[in-house]
mmCIF file with all atom_site columns, C-alpha atoms in Angstrom:
data_model
loop_
_atom_site.group_PDB
_atom_site.id
_atom_site.type_symbol
_atom_site.label_atom_id
_atom_site.label_alt_id
_atom_site.label_comp_id
_atom_site.label_asym_id
_atom_site.label_entity_id
_atom_site.label_seq_id
_atom_site.pdbx_PDB_ins_code
_atom_site.Cartn_x
_atom_site.Cartn_y
_atom_site.Cartn_z
_atom_site.occupancy
_atom_site.B_iso_or_equiv
_atom_site.pdbx_formal_charge
_atom_site.auth_seq_id
_atom_site.auth_comp_id
_atom_site.auth_asym_id
_atom_site.auth_atom_id
_atom_site.pdbx_PDB_model_num
ATOM 1   C CA . UNK V 1 1   ? 0.000   0.000   0.000  1.00 60.00 ? 1   UNK V CA 1
ATOM 2   C CA . UNK V 1 2   ? 1.571   3.253   -1.146 1.00 67.00 ? 2   UNK V CA 1
ATOM 3   C CA . UNK V 1 3   ? -1.426  5.529   -0.740 1.00 69.00 ? 3   UNK V CA 1
ATOM 4   C CA . UNK V 1 4   ? -1.974  8.523   1.503  1.00 71.00 ? 4   UNK V CA 1
ATOM 5   C CA . UNK V 1 5   ? -3.058  6.141   4.259  1.00 70.00 ? 5   UNK V CA 1
ATOM 6   C CA . UNK V 1 6   ? 0.583   5.173   5.003  1.00 69.00 ? 6   UNK V CA 1
ATOM 7   C CA . UNK V 1 7   ? 2.038   8.464   6.235  1.00 66.00 ? 7   UNK V CA 1
ATOM 8   C CA . UNK V 1 8   ? 4.943   7.040   8.246  1.00 68.00 ? 8   UNK V CA 1
ATOM 9   C CA . UNK V 1 9   ? 8.192   8.779   7.368  1.00 65.00 ? 9   UNK V CA 1
ATOM 10  C CA . UNK V 1 10  ? 6.533   11.323  5.058  1.00 69.00 ? 10  UNK V CA 1
ATOM 11  C CA . UNK V 1 11  ? 7.077   15.064  5.360  1.00 72.00 ? 11  UNK V CA 1
ATOM 12  C CA . UNK V 1 12  ? 4.519   17.841  5.263  1.00 73.00 ? 12  UNK V CA 1
ATOM 13  C CA . UNK V 1 13  ? 1.724   16.194  7.264  1.00 72.00 ? 13  UNK V CA 1
ATOM 14  C CA . UNK V 1 14  ? 0.761   17.151  10.799 1.00 72.00 ? 14  UNK V CA 1
ATOM 15  C CA . UNK V 1 15  ? -1.712  15.639  13.214 1.00 72.00 ? 15  UNK V CA 1
ATOM 16  C CA . UNK V 1 16  ? -4.746  17.942  13.393 1.00 74.00 ? 16  UNK V CA 1
ATOM 17  C CA . UNK V 1 17  ? -4.983  19.865  16.650 1.00 77.00 ? 17  UNK V CA 1
ATOM 18  C CA . UNK V 1 18  ? -8.211  18.090  17.585 1.00 74.00 ? 18  UNK V CA 1
ATOM 19  C CA . UNK V 1 19  ? -6.437  14.678  17.351 1.00 75.00 ? 19  UNK V CA 1
ATOM 20  C CA . UNK V 1 20  ? -3.470  15.672  19.482 1.00 77.00 ? 20  UNK V CA 1
ATOM 21  C CA . UNK V 1 21  ? -3.168  14.728  23.127 1.00 75.00 ? 21  UNK V CA 1
ATOM 22  C CA . UNK V 1 22  ? -5.692  12.474  24.853 1.00 75.00 ? 22  UNK V CA 1
ATOM 23  C CA . UNK V 1 23  ? -7.178  10.110  22.275 1.00 77.00 ? 23  UNK V CA 1
ATOM 24  C CA . UNK V 1 24  ? -10.756 10.100  23.595 1.00 85.00 ? 24  UNK V CA 1
ATOM 25  C CA . UNK V 1 25  ? -11.296 13.717  24.524 1.00 83.00 ? 25  UNK V CA 1
ATOM 26  C CA . UNK V 1 26  ? -14.724 14.083  22.873 1.00 88.00 ? 26  UNK V CA 1
ATOM 27  C CA . UNK V 1 27  ? -17.877 12.252  23.936 1.00 93.00 ? 27  UNK V CA 1
ATOM 28  C CA . UNK V 1 28  ? -18.648 10.848  20.476 1.00 93.00 ? 28  UNK V CA 1
ATOM 29  C CA . UNK V 1 29  ? -15.162 9.295   20.364 1.00 92.00 ? 29  UNK V CA 1
ATOM 30  C CA . UNK V 1 30  ? -15.742 7.553   23.687 1.00 91.00 ? 30  UNK V CA 1
ATOM 31  C CA . UNK V 1 31  ? -19.129 6.320   22.480 1.00 93.00 ? 31  UNK V CA 1
ATOM 32  C CA . UNK V 1 32  ? -17.580 5.067   19.232 1.00 93.00 ? 32  UNK V CA 1
ATOM 33  C CA . UNK V 1 33  ? -14.827 3.195   21.070 1.00 90.00 ? 33  UNK V CA 1
ATOM 34  C CA . UNK V 1 34  ? -17.391 1.675   23.422 1.00 89.00 ? 34  UNK V CA 1
ATOM 35  C CA . UNK V 1 35  ? -19.550 0.628   20.481 1.00 90.00 ? 35  UNK V CA 1
ATOM 36  C CA . UNK V 1 36  ? -16.575 -1.037  18.780 1.00 89.00 ? 36  UNK V CA 1
ATOM 37  C CA . UNK V 1 37  ? -15.765 -3.004  21.929 1.00 88.00 ? 37  UNK V CA 1
ATOM 38  C CA . UNK V 1 38  ? -19.315 -4.074  22.745 1.00 87.00 ? 38  UNK V CA 1
ATOM 39  C CA . UNK V 1 39  ? -20.207 -5.049  19.166 1.00 87.00 ? 39  UNK V CA 1
ATOM 40  C CA . UNK V 1 40  ? -17.489 -7.686  18.895 1.00 80.00 ? 40  UNK V CA 1
ATOM 41  C CA . UNK V 1 41  ? -19.086 -11.100 18.995 1.00 79.00 ? 41  UNK V CA 1
ATOM 42  C CA . UNK V 1 42  ? -22.566 -10.096 17.820 1.00 86.00 ? 42  UNK V CA 1
ATOM 43  C CA . UNK V 1 43  ? -23.920 -13.159 15.983 1.00 85.00 ? 43  UNK V CA 1
ATOM 44  C CA . UNK V 1 44  ? -24.179 -12.490 12.271 1.00 79.00 ? 44  UNK V CA 1
ATOM 45  C CA . UNK V 1 45  ? -22.013 -9.379  12.335 1.00 82.00 ? 45  UNK V CA 1
ATOM 46  C CA . UNK V 1 46  ? -19.600 -9.479  9.475  1.00 66.00 ? 46  UNK V CA 1
ATOM 47  C CA . UNK V 1 47  ? -16.367 -8.133  10.875 1.00 58.00 ? 47  UNK V CA 1
ATOM 48  C CA . UNK V 1 48  ? -15.535 -7.021  7.374  1.00 53.00 ? 48  UNK V CA 1
ATOM 49  C CA . UNK V 1 49  ? -12.275 -5.705  5.999  1.00 55.00 ? 49  UNK V CA 1
ATOM 50  C CA . UNK V 1 50  ? -12.262 -2.519  8.110  1.00 72.00 ? 50  UNK V CA 1
ATOM 51  C CA . UNK V 1 51  ? -8.663  -1.697  7.220  1.00 74.00 ? 51  UNK V CA 1
ATOM 52  C CA . UNK V 1 52  ? -9.380  -2.267  3.558  1.00 75.00 ? 52  UNK V CA 1
ATOM 53  C CA . UNK V 1 53  ? -12.477 -0.061  3.791  1.00 81.00 ? 53  UNK V CA 1
ATOM 54  C CA . UNK V 1 54  ? -10.583 2.742   5.543  1.00 83.00 ? 54  UNK V CA 1
ATOM 55  C CA . UNK V 1 55  ? -7.650  2.519   3.131  1.00 80.00 ? 55  UNK V CA 1
ATOM 56  C CA . UNK V 1 56  ? -10.018 2.883   0.188  1.00 81.00 ? 56  UNK V CA 1
ATOM 57  C CA . UNK V 1 57  ? -11.467 6.144   1.440  1.00 86.00 ? 57  UNK V CA 1
ATOM 58  C CA . UNK V 1 58  ? -10.675 8.985   -0.979 1.00 88.00 ? 58  UNK V CA 1
ATOM 59  C CA . UNK V 1 59  ? -7.451  10.725  0.138  1.00 85.00 ? 59  UNK V CA 1
ATOM 60  C CA . UNK V 1 60  ? -9.106  14.104  0.652  1.00 87.00 ? 60  UNK V CA 1
ATOM 61  C CA . UNK V 1 61  ? -11.800 12.514  2.825  1.00 89.00 ? 61  UNK V CA 1
ATOM 62  C CA . UNK V 1 62  ? -9.358  10.334  4.762  1.00 86.00 ? 62  UNK V CA 1
ATOM 63  C CA . UNK V 1 63  ? -7.132  13.275  5.675  1.00 85.00 ? 63  UNK V CA 1
ATOM 64  C CA . UNK V 1 64  ? -10.084 15.422  6.740  1.00 86.00 ? 64  UNK V CA 1
ATOM 65  C CA . UNK V 1 65  ? -11.756 12.778  8.947  1.00 88.00 ? 65  UNK V CA 1
ATOM 66  C CA . UNK V 1 66  ? -11.063 12.557  12.688 1.00 87.00 ? 66  UNK V CA 1
ATOM 67  C CA . UNK V 1 67  ? -9.313  9.311   13.625 1.00 86.00 ? 67  UNK V CA 1
ATOM 68  C CA . UNK V 1 68  ? -12.296 7.582   15.226 1.00 90.00 ? 68  UNK V CA 1
ATOM 69  C CA . UNK V 1 69  ? -14.669 8.715   12.491 1.00 92.00 ? 69  UNK V CA 1
ATOM 70  C CA . UNK V 1 70  ? -12.927 6.312   10.127 1.00 90.00 ? 70  UNK V CA 1
ATOM 71  C CA . UNK V 1 71  ? -13.658 3.363   12.408 1.00 89.00 ? 71  UNK V CA 1
ATOM 72  C CA . UNK V 1 72  ? -17.218 4.543   12.981 1.00 92.00 ? 72  UNK V CA 1
ATOM 73  C CA . UNK V 1 73  ? -17.858 4.612   9.245  1.00 91.00 ? 73  UNK V CA 1
ATOM 74  C CA . UNK V 1 74  ? -16.247 1.195   8.752  1.00 90.00 ? 74  UNK V CA 1
ATOM 75  C CA . UNK V 1 75  ? -18.324 -0.401  11.532 1.00 91.00 ? 75  UNK V CA 1
ATOM 76  C CA . UNK V 1 76  ? -21.481 1.282   10.232 1.00 92.00 ? 76  UNK V CA 1
ATOM 77  C CA . UNK V 1 77  ? -20.863 -0.408  6.898  1.00 90.00 ? 77  UNK V CA 1
ATOM 78  C CA . UNK V 1 78  ? -20.450 -3.744  8.697  1.00 89.00 ? 78  UNK V CA 1
ATOM 79  C CA . UNK V 1 79  ? -23.805 -3.243  10.445 1.00 91.00 ? 79  UNK V CA 1
ATOM 80  C CA . UNK V 1 80  ? -25.486 -2.443  7.132  1.00 91.00 ? 80  UNK V CA 1
ATOM 81  C CA . UNK V 1 81  ? -23.848 -5.333  5.267  1.00 88.00 ? 81  UNK V CA 1
ATOM 82  C CA . UNK V 1 82  ? -24.886 -7.730  8.047  1.00 88.00 ? 82  UNK V CA 1
ATOM 83  C CA . UNK V 1 83  ? -28.495 -6.579  8.008  1.00 89.00 ? 83  UNK V CA 1
ATOM 84  C CA . UNK V 1 84  ? -28.415 -5.575  11.677 1.00 90.00 ? 84  UNK V CA 1
ATOM 85  C CA . UNK V 1 85  ? -29.578 -2.054  10.813 1.00 92.00 ? 85  UNK V CA 1
ATOM 86  C CA . UNK V 1 86  ? -31.033 -0.373  7.762  1.00 94.00 ? 86  UNK V CA 1
ATOM 87  C CA . UNK V 1 87  ? -30.070 2.902   6.166  1.00 95.00 ? 87  UNK V CA 1
ATOM 88  C CA . UNK V 1 88  ? -33.554 4.224   6.966  1.00 95.00 ? 88  UNK V CA 1
ATOM 89  C CA . UNK V 1 89  ? -33.000 3.515   10.667 1.00 95.00 ? 89  UNK V CA 1
ATOM 90  C CA . UNK V 1 90  ? -29.676 5.323   10.608 1.00 94.00 ? 90  UNK V CA 1
ATOM 91  C CA . UNK V 1 91  ? -31.163 8.291   8.772  1.00 94.00 ? 91  UNK V CA 1
ATOM 92  C CA . UNK V 1 92  ? -34.041 8.503   11.268 1.00 94.00 ? 92  UNK V CA 1
ATOM 93  C CA . UNK V 1 93  ? -32.719 7.336   14.668 1.00 88.00 ? 93  UNK V CA 1
ATOM 94  C CA . UNK V 1 94  ? -35.858 8.591   16.438 1.00 92.00 ? 94  UNK V CA 1
ATOM 95  C CA . UNK V 1 95  ? -38.108 6.557   14.171 1.00 93.00 ? 95  UNK V CA 1
ATOM 96  C CA . UNK V 1 96  ? -39.131 2.895   14.358 1.00 91.00 ? 96  UNK V CA 1
ATOM 97  C CA . UNK V 1 97  ? -36.314 0.381   14.770 1.00 89.00 ? 97  UNK V CA 1
ATOM 98  C CA . UNK V 1 98  ? -36.721 -3.328  13.982 1.00 90.00 ? 98  UNK V CA 1
ATOM 99  C CA . UNK V 1 99  ? -35.181 -5.849  16.358 1.00 85.00 ? 99  UNK V CA 1
ATOM 100 C CA . UNK V 1 100 ? -32.419 -7.762  14.521 1.00 85.00 ? 100 UNK V CA 1
ATOM 101 C CA . UNK V 1 101 ? -32.742 -11.514 14.275 1.00 84.00 ? 101 UNK V CA 1
ATOM 102 C CA . UNK V 1 102 ? -30.377 -12.577 17.061 1.00 85.00 ? 102 UNK V CA 1
ATOM 103 C CA . UNK V 1 103 ? -30.234 -15.954 18.825 1.00 86.00 ? 103 UNK V CA 1
ATOM 104 C CA . UNK V 1 104 ? -32.542 -16.280 21.849 1.00 86.00 ? 104 UNK V CA 1
ATOM 105 C CA . UNK V 1 105 ? -30.891 -15.210 25.065 1.00 84.00 ? 105 UNK V CA 1
ATOM 106 C CA . UNK V 1 106 ? -28.102 -13.211 23.426 1.00 86.00 ? 106 UNK V CA 1
ATOM 107 C CA . UNK V 1 107 ? -26.809 -10.495 25.720 1.00 85.00 ? 107 UNK V CA 1
ATOM 108 C CA . UNK V 1 108 ? -24.159 -7.922  24.779 1.00 83.00 ? 108 UNK V CA 1
ATOM 109 C CA . UNK V 1 109 ? -21.179 -7.746  27.125 1.00 86.00 ? 109 UNK V CA 1
ATOM 110 C CA . UNK V 1 110 ? -21.540 -5.555  30.179 1.00 87.00 ? 110 UNK V CA 1
ATOM 111 C CA . UNK V 1 111 ? -19.190 -2.643  30.883 1.00 87.00 ? 111 UNK V CA 1
ATOM 112 C CA . UNK V 1 112 ? -17.612 -4.749  33.646 1.00 90.00 ? 112 UNK V CA 1
ATOM 113 C CA . UNK V 1 113 ? -16.909 -7.565  31.195 1.00 90.00 ? 113 UNK V CA 1
ATOM 114 C CA . UNK V 1 114 ? -15.354 -5.129  28.712 1.00 88.00 ? 114 UNK V CA 1
ATOM 115 C CA . UNK V 1 115 ? -13.072 -3.697  31.407 1.00 89.00 ? 115 UNK V CA 1
ATOM 116 C CA . UNK V 1 116 ? -12.060 -7.213  32.413 1.00 90.00 ? 116 UNK V CA 1
ATOM 117 C CA . UNK V 1 117 ? -11.321 -8.044  28.772 1.00 86.00 ? 117 UNK V CA 1
ATOM 118 C CA . UNK V 1 118 ? -9.126  -4.956  28.371 1.00 85.00 ? 118 UNK V CA 1
ATOM 119 C CA . UNK V 1 119 ? -7.174  -5.819  31.501 1.00 89.00 ? 119 UNK V CA 1
ATOM 120 C CA . UNK V 1 120 ? -6.379  -9.326  30.283 1.00 86.00 ? 120 UNK V CA 1
ATOM 121 C CA . UNK V 1 121 ? -3.094  -9.991  28.552 1.00 80.00 ? 121 UNK V CA 1
ATOM 122 C CA . UNK V 1 122 ? -3.799  -10.481 24.865 1.00 78.00 ? 122 UNK V CA 1
ATOM 123 C CA . UNK V 1 123 ? -1.623  -12.463 22.482 1.00 80.00 ? 123 UNK V CA 1
ATOM 124 C CA . UNK V 1 124 ? -2.126  -13.452 18.885 1.00 83.00 ? 124 UNK V CA 1
ATOM 125 C CA . UNK V 1 125 ? 0.420   -16.250 19.127 1.00 88.00 ? 125 UNK V CA 1
ATOM 126 C CA . UNK V 1 126 ? -0.813  -19.545 17.718 1.00 89.00 ? 126 UNK V CA 1
ATOM 127 C CA . UNK V 1 127 ? -0.161  -22.954 19.184 1.00 88.00 ? 127 UNK V CA 1
ATOM 128 C CA . UNK V 1 128 ? 1.502   -24.120 15.984 1.00 87.00 ? 128 UNK V CA 1
ATOM 129 C CA . UNK V 1 129 ? 4.915   -25.716 15.607 1.00 86.00 ? 129 UNK V CA 1
ATOM 130 C CA . UNK V 1 130 ? 6.843   -24.302 12.654 1.00 89.00 ? 130 UNK V CA 1
ATOM 131 C CA . UNK V 1 131 ? 10.581  -23.834 12.103 1.00 92.00 ? 131 UNK V CA 1
ATOM 132 C CA . UNK V 1 132 ? 11.833  -20.272 12.288 1.00 95.00 ? 132 UNK V CA 1
ATOM 133 C CA . UNK V 1 133 ? 13.671  -18.939 9.286  1.00 95.00 ? 133 UNK V CA 1
ATOM 134 C CA . UNK V 1 134 ? 15.632  -16.465 11.387 1.00 97.00 ? 134 UNK V CA 1
ATOM 135 C CA . UNK V 1 135 ? 17.191  -16.351 14.839 1.00 97.00 ? 135 UNK V CA 1
ATOM 136 C CA . UNK V 1 136 ? 17.750  -13.491 17.250 1.00 98.00 ? 136 UNK V CA 1
ATOM 137 C CA . UNK V 1 137 ? 20.804  -11.534 16.084 1.00 98.00 ? 137 UNK V CA 1
ATOM 138 C CA . UNK V 1 138 ? 20.413  -12.424 12.387 1.00 98.00 ? 138 UNK V CA 1
ATOM 139 C CA . UNK V 1 139 ? 20.831  -9.562  9.940  1.00 98.00 ? 139 UNK V CA 1
ATOM 140 C CA . UNK V 1 140 ? 17.933  -9.243  7.526  1.00 98.00 ? 140 UNK V CA 1
ATOM 141 C CA . UNK V 1 141 ? 16.736  -7.024  4.712  1.00 98.00 ? 141 UNK V CA 1
ATOM 142 C CA . UNK V 1 142 ? 13.101  -6.002  4.372  1.00 97.00 ? 142 UNK V CA 1
ATOM 143 C CA . UNK V 1 143 ? 11.800  -6.978  0.959  1.00 95.00 ? 143 UNK V CA 1
ATOM 144 C CA . UNK V 1 144 ? 11.156  -3.948  -1.215 1.00 93.00 ? 144 UNK V CA 1
ATOM 145 C CA . UNK V 1 145 ? 7.635   -4.998  -2.171 1.00 88.00 ? 145 UNK V CA 1
ATOM 146 C CA . UNK V 1 146 ? 4.854   -2.541  -2.974 1.00 84.00 ? 146 UNK V CA 1
ATOM 147 C CA . UNK V 1 147 ? 1.510   -4.358  -2.731 1.00 78.00 ? 147 UNK V CA 1
ATOM 148 C CA . UNK V 1 148 ? -1.682  -2.712  -3.886 1.00 75.00 ? 148 UNK V CA 1
ATOM 149 C CA . UNK V 1 149 ? -3.590  -3.826  -0.780 1.00 73.00 ? 149 UNK V CA 1
ATOM 150 C CA . UNK V 1 150 ? -2.980  -3.635  2.952  1.00 76.00 ? 150 UNK V CA 1
ATOM 151 C CA . UNK V 1 151 ? 0.458   -4.440  4.333  1.00 82.00 ? 151 UNK V CA 1
ATOM 152 C CA . UNK V 1 152 ? 2.016   -4.126  7.781  1.00 84.00 ? 152 UNK V CA 1
ATOM 153 C CA . UNK V 1 153 ? 5.357   -3.093  6.256  1.00 90.00 ? 153 UNK V CA 1
ATOM 154 C CA . UNK V 1 154 ? 5.941   0.665   6.554  1.00 89.00 ? 154 UNK V CA 1
ATOM 155 C CA . UNK V 1 155 ? 7.398   2.198   3.418  1.00 89.00 ? 155 UNK V CA 1
ATOM 156 C CA . UNK V 1 156 ? 10.323  3.679   5.329  1.00 92.00 ? 156 UNK V CA 1
ATOM 157 C CA . UNK V 1 157 ? 11.757  0.239   6.212  1.00 95.00 ? 157 UNK V CA 1
ATOM 158 C CA . UNK V 1 158 ? 11.422  -1.409  2.798  1.00 94.00 ? 158 UNK V CA 1
ATOM 159 C CA . UNK V 1 159 ? 14.805  -2.286  1.343  1.00 96.00 ? 159 UNK V CA 1
ATOM 160 C CA . UNK V 1 160 ? 16.611  -1.496  4.610  1.00 97.00 ? 160 UNK V CA 1
ATOM 161 C CA . UNK V 1 161 ? 18.808  -3.710  6.772  1.00 98.00 ? 161 UNK V CA 1
ATOM 162 C CA . UNK V 1 162 ? 17.903  -4.598  10.329 1.00 98.00 ? 162 UNK V CA 1
ATOM 163 C CA . UNK V 1 163 ? 18.614  -7.162  13.028 1.00 98.00 ? 163 UNK V CA 1
ATOM 164 C CA . UNK V 1 164 ? 16.203  -9.701  14.523 1.00 98.00 ? 164 UNK V CA 1
ATOM 165 C CA . UNK V 1 165 ? 15.611  -8.552  18.091 1.00 98.00 ? 165 UNK V CA 1
ATOM 166 C CA . UNK V 1 166 ? 12.909  -11.026 19.114 1.00 97.00 ? 166 UNK V CA 1
ATOM 167 C CA . UNK V 1 167 ? 10.983  -14.005 17.735 1.00 97.00 ? 167 UNK V CA 1
ATOM 168 C CA . UNK V 1 168 ? 7.343   -13.843 18.882 1.00 95.00 ? 168 UNK V CA 1
ATOM 169 C CA . UNK V 1 169 ? 6.492   -17.332 17.686 1.00 95.00 ? 169 UNK V CA 1
ATOM 170 C CA . UNK V 1 170 ? 3.929   -18.255 15.049 1.00 94.00 ? 170 UNK V CA 1
ATOM 171 C CA . UNK V 1 171 ? 1.147   -15.764 14.307 1.00 91.00 ? 171 UNK V CA 1
ATOM 172 C CA . UNK V 1 172 ? -1.585  -15.529 11.693 1.00 84.00 ? 172 UNK V CA 1
ATOM 173 C CA . UNK V 1 173 ? -0.499  -13.527 8.674  1.00 83.00 ? 173 UNK V CA 1
ATOM 174 C CA . UNK V 1 174 ? -2.592  -10.347 8.548  1.00 74.00 ? 174 UNK V CA 1
ATOM 175 C CA . UNK V 1 175 ? -1.619  -8.731  5.257  1.00 76.00 ? 175 UNK V CA 1
ATOM 176 C CA . UNK V 1 176 ? -3.778  -8.888  2.173  1.00 68.00 ? 176 UNK V CA 1
ATOM 177 C CA . UNK V 1 177 ? -2.241  -11.154 -0.453 1.00 68.00 ? 177 UNK V CA 1
ATOM 178 C CA . UNK V 1 178 ? -2.890  -11.790 -4.131 1.00 64.00 ? 178 UNK V CA 1
ATOM 179 C CA . UNK V 1 179 ? -6.082  -13.780 -4.847 1.00 64.00 ? 179 UNK V CA 1
ATOM 180 C CA . UNK V 1 180 ? -5.385  -17.491 -4.780 1.00 67.00 ? 180 UNK V CA 1
ATOM 181 C CA . UNK V 1 181 ? -2.249  -17.056 -2.677 1.00 71.00 ? 181 UNK V CA 1
ATOM 182 C CA . UNK V 1 182 ? -2.226  -18.730 0.716  1.00 77.00 ? 182 UNK V CA 1
ATOM 183 C CA . UNK V 1 183 ? 0.542   -17.696 3.069  1.00 82.00 ? 183 UNK V CA 1
ATOM 184 C CA . UNK V 1 184 ? -0.636  -19.308 6.284  1.00 83.00 ? 184 UNK V CA 1
ATOM 185 C CA . UNK V 1 185 ? 0.688   -18.774 9.830  1.00 87.00 ? 185 UNK V CA 1
ATOM 186 C CA . UNK V 1 186 ? 4.347   -17.906 10.176 1.00 89.00 ? 186 UNK V CA 1
ATOM 187 C CA . UNK V 1 187 ? 6.843   -16.451 12.609 1.00 95.00 ? 187 UNK V CA 1
ATOM 188 C CA . UNK V 1 188 ? 6.496   -12.825 13.659 1.00 95.00 ? 188 UNK V CA 1
ATOM 189 C CA . UNK V 1 189 ? 9.675   -10.936 14.552 1.00 97.00 ? 189 UNK V CA 1
ATOM 190 C CA . UNK V 1 190 ? 10.680  -7.643  16.088 1.00 98.00 ? 190 UNK V CA 1
ATOM 191 C CA . UNK V 1 191 ? 13.334  -6.173  13.799 1.00 98.00 ? 191 UNK V CA 1
ATOM 192 C CA . UNK V 1 192 ? 15.463  -3.258  14.973 1.00 98.00 ? 192 UNK V CA 1
ATOM 193 C CA . UNK V 1 193 ? 16.881  -0.620  12.629 1.00 98.00 ? 193 UNK V CA 1
ATOM 194 C CA . UNK V 1 194 ? 19.445  2.114   13.326 1.00 97.00 ? 194 UNK V CA 1
ATOM 195 C CA . UNK V 1 195 ? 18.623  5.769   12.814 1.00 96.00 ? 195 UNK V CA 1
ATOM 196 C CA . UNK V 1 196 ? 21.175  6.303   10.035 1.00 97.00 ? 196 UNK V CA 1
ATOM 197 C CA . UNK V 1 197 ? 19.968  3.171   8.224  1.00 97.00 ? 197 UNK V CA 1
ATOM 198 C CA . UNK V 1 198 ? 16.444  4.559   7.954  1.00 95.00 ? 198 UNK V CA 1
ATOM 199 C CA . UNK V 1 199 ? 16.966  8.320   7.862  1.00 92.00 ? 199 UNK V CA 1
ATOM 200 C CA . UNK V 1 200 ? 20.493  8.737   6.494  1.00 94.00 ? 200 UNK V CA 1
ATOM 201 C CA . UNK V 1 201 ? 22.841  11.370  7.935  1.00 93.00 ? 201 UNK V CA 1
ATOM 202 C CA . UNK V 1 202 ? 20.079  13.124  9.969  1.00 90.00 ? 202 UNK V CA 1
ATOM 203 C CA . UNK V 1 203 ? 19.453  9.856   11.833 1.00 92.00 ? 203 UNK V CA 1
ATOM 204 C CA . UNK V 1 204 ? 21.083  9.714   15.259 1.00 95.00 ? 204 UNK V CA 1
ATOM 205 C CA . UNK V 1 205 ? 23.704  6.974   15.552 1.00 93.00 ? 205 UNK V CA 1
ATOM 206 C CA . UNK V 1 206 ? 22.147  5.754   18.799 1.00 95.00 ? 206 UNK V CA 1
ATOM 207 C CA . UNK V 1 207 ? 18.583  5.950   17.518 1.00 96.00 ? 207 UNK V CA 1
ATOM 208 C CA . UNK V 1 208 ? 16.674  2.703   17.081 1.00 97.00 ? 208 UNK V CA 1
ATOM 209 C CA . UNK V 1 209 ? 13.351  1.849   15.441 1.00 95.00 ? 209 UNK V CA 1
ATOM 210 C CA . UNK V 1 210 ? 11.660  -1.460  16.311 1.00 97.00 ? 210 UNK V CA 1
ATOM 211 C CA . UNK V 1 211 ? 9.174   -2.859  13.774 1.00 96.00 ? 211 UNK V CA 1
ATOM 212 C CA . UNK V 1 212 ? 7.196   -6.100  13.962 1.00 95.00 ? 212 UNK V CA 1
ATOM 213 C CA . UNK V 1 213 ? 7.355   -7.982  10.656 1.00 96.00 ? 213 UNK V CA 1
ATOM 214 C CA . UNK V 1 214 ? 6.329   -11.420 9.470  1.00 94.00 ? 214 UNK V CA 1
ATOM 215 C CA . UNK V 1 215 ? 8.852   -13.830 8.026  1.00 95.00 ? 215 UNK V CA 1
ATOM 216 C CA . UNK V 1 216 ? 7.519   -13.374 4.497  1.00 92.00 ? 216 UNK V CA 1
ATOM 217 C CA . UNK V 1 217 ? 8.527   -9.705  4.681  1.00 94.00 ? 217 UNK V CA 1
ATOM 218 C CA . UNK V 1 218 ? 12.196  -10.514 5.289  1.00 96.00 ? 218 UNK V CA 1
ATOM 219 C CA . UNK V 1 219 ? 15.221  -11.921 3.442  1.00 97.00 ? 219 UNK V CA 1
ATOM 220 C CA . UNK V 1 220 ? 18.692  -12.781 4.756  1.00 97.00 ? 220 UNK V CA 1
ATOM 221 C CA . UNK V 1 221 ? 21.121  -9.882  4.522  1.00 96.00 ? 221 UNK V CA 1
ATOM 222 C CA . UNK V 1 222 ? 23.839  -10.527 1.973  1.00 85.00 ? 222 UNK V CA 1
#
């Protein structure tokens, strides 16, 4: 992904004043975040490609939208696509609302359950045995690929040399890939880069950038 949605390392862009500081400083943002948390697990809700949806927003709209507005719009689309709400209901929130067809006895999580969930340690590591292609201390080069879809590889590390700092075990691969291509679970690594390697002479010699990358993103350094 080389669109406007990957701003890391680019010049000339600033975080809008309203998005600086505390992330949830407006009531609608707190309500949106709460809605995102409580709507996970609703039967029939299509999680949908939220990242793909957000990354396909027109650049001028994406840059003008507050951060949480992007997620609100993506989840709204998921609700519509799943048939849990209709456009008429959204356009007229004070009008009649039909009860969605949910399994008997379904109850959304309580605020206490959400707080408990957030306090739990979360890990995406899979209980899968697979050989690691790299070991801690190995020098690697990030493949200089430029996919059209979503990728977790920031542009500013592509083609640069780094060192494996940590192997996090096997994780599900979360990038979009070409249709018909199956990557499957693979090792996830923390790769560390020096400041001069990424930023050239302005980079501080003692500066370090740590980036989590899947094995498919990396090649052995020559």
